Coordinates of N, CA and C in Angstrom, one line a residue:
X1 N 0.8 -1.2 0.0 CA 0.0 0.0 0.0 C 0.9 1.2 0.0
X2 N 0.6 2.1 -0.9 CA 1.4 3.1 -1.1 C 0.7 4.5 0.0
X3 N 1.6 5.4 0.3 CA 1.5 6.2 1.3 C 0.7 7.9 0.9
X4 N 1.3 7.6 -0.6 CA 1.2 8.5 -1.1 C -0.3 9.1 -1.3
X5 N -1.3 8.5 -1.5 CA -3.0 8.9 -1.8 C -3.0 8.4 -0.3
X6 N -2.9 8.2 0.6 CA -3.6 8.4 2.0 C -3.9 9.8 2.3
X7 N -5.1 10.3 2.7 CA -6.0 11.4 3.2 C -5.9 10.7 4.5
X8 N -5.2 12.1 5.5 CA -5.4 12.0 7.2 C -6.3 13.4 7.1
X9 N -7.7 13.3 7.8 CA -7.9 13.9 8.6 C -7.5 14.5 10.0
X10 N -6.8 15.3 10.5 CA -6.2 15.5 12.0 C -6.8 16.3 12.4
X11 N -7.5 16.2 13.9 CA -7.8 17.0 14.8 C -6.8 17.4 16.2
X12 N -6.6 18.8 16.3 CA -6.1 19.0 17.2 C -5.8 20.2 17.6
X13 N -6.2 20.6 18.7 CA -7.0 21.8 19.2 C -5.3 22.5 19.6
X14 N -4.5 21.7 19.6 CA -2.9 22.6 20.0 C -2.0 22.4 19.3
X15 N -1.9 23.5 18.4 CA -1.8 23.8 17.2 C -0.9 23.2 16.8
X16 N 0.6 23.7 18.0 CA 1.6 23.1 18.0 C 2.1 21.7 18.0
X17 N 1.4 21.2 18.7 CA 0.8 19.5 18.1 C 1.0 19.4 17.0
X18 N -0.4 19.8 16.6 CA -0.9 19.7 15.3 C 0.0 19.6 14.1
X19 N 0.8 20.8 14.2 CA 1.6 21.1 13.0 C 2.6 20.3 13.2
X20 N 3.2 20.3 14.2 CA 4.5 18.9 14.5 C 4.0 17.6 13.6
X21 N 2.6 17.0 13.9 CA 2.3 16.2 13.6 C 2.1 15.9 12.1
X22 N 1.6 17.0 11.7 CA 1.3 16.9 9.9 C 2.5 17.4 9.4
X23 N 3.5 18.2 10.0 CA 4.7 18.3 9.0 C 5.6 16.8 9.2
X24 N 5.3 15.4 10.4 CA 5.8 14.3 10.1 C 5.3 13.7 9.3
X25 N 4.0 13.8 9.4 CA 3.1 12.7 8.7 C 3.4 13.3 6.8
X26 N 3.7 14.2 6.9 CA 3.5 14.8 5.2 C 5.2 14.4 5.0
X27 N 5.8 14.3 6.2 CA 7.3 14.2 5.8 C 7.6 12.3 5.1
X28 N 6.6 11.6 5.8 CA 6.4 10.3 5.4 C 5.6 9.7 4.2
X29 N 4.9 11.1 3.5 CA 4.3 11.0 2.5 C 2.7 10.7 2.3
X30 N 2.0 10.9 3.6 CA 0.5 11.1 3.8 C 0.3 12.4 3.4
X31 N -1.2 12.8 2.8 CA -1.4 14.2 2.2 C -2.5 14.4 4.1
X32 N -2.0 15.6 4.5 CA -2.8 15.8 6.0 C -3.8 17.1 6.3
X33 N -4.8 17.2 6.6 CA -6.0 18.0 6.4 C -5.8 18.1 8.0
X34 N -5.2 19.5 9.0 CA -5.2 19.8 10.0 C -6.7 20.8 10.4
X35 N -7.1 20.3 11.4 CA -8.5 21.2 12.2 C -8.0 21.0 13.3
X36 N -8.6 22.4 13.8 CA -8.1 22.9 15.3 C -9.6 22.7 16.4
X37 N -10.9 22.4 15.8 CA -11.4 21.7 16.6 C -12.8 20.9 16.1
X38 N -13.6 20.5 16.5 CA -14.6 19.3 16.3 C -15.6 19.5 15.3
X39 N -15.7 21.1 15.1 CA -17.0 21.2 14.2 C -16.3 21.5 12.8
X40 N -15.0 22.2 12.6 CA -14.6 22.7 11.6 C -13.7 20.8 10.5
X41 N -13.7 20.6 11.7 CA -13.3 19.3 11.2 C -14.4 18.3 10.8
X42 N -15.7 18.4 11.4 CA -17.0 17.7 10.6 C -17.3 18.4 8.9
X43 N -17.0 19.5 9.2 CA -17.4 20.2 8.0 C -15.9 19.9 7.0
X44 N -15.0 20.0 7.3 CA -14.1 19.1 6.3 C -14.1 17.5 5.9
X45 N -14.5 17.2 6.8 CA -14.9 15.9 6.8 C -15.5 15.5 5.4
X46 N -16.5 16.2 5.8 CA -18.3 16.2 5.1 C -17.8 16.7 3.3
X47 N -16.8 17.2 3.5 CA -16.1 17.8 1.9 C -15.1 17.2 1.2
X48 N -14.4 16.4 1.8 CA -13.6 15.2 1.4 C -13.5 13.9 1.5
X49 N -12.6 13.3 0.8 CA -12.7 11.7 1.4 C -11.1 11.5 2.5
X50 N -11.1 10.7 3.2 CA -10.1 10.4 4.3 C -10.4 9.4 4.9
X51 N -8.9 8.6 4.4 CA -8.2 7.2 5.1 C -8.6 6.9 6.5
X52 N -8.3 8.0 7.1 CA -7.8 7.7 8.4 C -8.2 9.1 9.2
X53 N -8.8 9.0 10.7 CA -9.1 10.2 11.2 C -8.2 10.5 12.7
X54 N -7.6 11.5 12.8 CA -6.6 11.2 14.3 C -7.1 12.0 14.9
X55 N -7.3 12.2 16.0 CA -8.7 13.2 16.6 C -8.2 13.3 18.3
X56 N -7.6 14.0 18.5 CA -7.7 14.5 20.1 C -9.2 14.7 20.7
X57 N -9.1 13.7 22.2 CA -10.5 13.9 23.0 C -11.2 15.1 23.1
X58 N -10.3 15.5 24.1 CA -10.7 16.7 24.6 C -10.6 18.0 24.0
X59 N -11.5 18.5 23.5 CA -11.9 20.1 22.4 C -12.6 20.7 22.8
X60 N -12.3 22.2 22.7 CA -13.3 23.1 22.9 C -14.9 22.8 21.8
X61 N -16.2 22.7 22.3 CA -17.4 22.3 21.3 C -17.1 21.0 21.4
X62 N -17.1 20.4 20.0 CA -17.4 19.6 19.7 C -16.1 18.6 20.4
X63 N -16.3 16.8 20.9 CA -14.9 16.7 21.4 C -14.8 15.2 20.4
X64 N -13.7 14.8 20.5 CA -13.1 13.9 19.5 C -14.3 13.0 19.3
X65 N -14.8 12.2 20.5 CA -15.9 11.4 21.0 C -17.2 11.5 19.7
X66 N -17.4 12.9 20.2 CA -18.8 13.8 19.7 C -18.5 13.1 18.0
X67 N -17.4 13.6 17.7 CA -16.9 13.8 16.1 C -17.0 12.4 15.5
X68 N -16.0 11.7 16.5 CA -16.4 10.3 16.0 C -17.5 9.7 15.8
X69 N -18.6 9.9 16.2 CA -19.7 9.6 16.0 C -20.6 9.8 15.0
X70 N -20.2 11.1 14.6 CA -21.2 11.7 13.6 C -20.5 11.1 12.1
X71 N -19.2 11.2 12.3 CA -18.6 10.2 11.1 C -19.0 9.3 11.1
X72 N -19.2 8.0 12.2 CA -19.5 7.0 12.5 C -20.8 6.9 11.0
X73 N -21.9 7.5 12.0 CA -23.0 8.0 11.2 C -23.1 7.9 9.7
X74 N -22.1 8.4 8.8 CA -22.1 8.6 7.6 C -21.1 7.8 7.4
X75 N -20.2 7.0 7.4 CA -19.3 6.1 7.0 C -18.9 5.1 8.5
X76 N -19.1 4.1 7.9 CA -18.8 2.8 8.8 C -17.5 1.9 8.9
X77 N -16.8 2.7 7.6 CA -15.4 2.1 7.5 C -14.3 2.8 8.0
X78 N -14.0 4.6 8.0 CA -13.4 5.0 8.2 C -12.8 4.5 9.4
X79 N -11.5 4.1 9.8 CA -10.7 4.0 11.2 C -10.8 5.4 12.0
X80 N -10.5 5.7 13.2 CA -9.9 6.4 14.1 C -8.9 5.7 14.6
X81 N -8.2 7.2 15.2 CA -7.1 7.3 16.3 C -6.9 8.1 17.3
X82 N -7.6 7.9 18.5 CA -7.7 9.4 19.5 C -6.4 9.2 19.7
X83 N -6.0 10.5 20.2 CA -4.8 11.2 20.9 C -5.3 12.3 22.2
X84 N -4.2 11.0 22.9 CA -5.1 12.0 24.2 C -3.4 12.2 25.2
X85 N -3.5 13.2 26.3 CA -2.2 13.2 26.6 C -2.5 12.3 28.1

């Protein structure tokens, strides 16, 4: 399986995180769609397709939980991966 067409959705409300994380993940050849919290990332969601969803619990609004579910909802295959500290 090639790395390259993987779509990561990433949630992650610190920023810093965030960007650490998608400039590794892009460094390994995943294309990575960063949101800083639960609702702005449903609505990316809802606009693209993605492999894989990495999602911190705990968010201001909407929380990783919440998110996962509503994906859940509209696709039954997508994986998760919370990140929690």
């Amino acid at each position: 399986m090639t790395t390259k067409a993987t779509q990561i959705l990433l949630v992650e409300d610190d920023l810093s995180l965030g960007f650490l994380l998608m400039e590794y993940l892009e460094s390994e050849g995943f294309t990575v769609k960063l949101c800083k919290d639960g609702q702005s990332a449903w609505d990316q969601y809802r606009k693209g397709r993605y492999q894989l969803c990495l999602m911190d619990v705990m968010m201001p609004g909407m929380d990783g939980f919440a998110l996962a579910q509503k994906i859940r909802d509209q696709d039954e295959k997508t994986p998760f991966l919370f990140l929690t500290a």
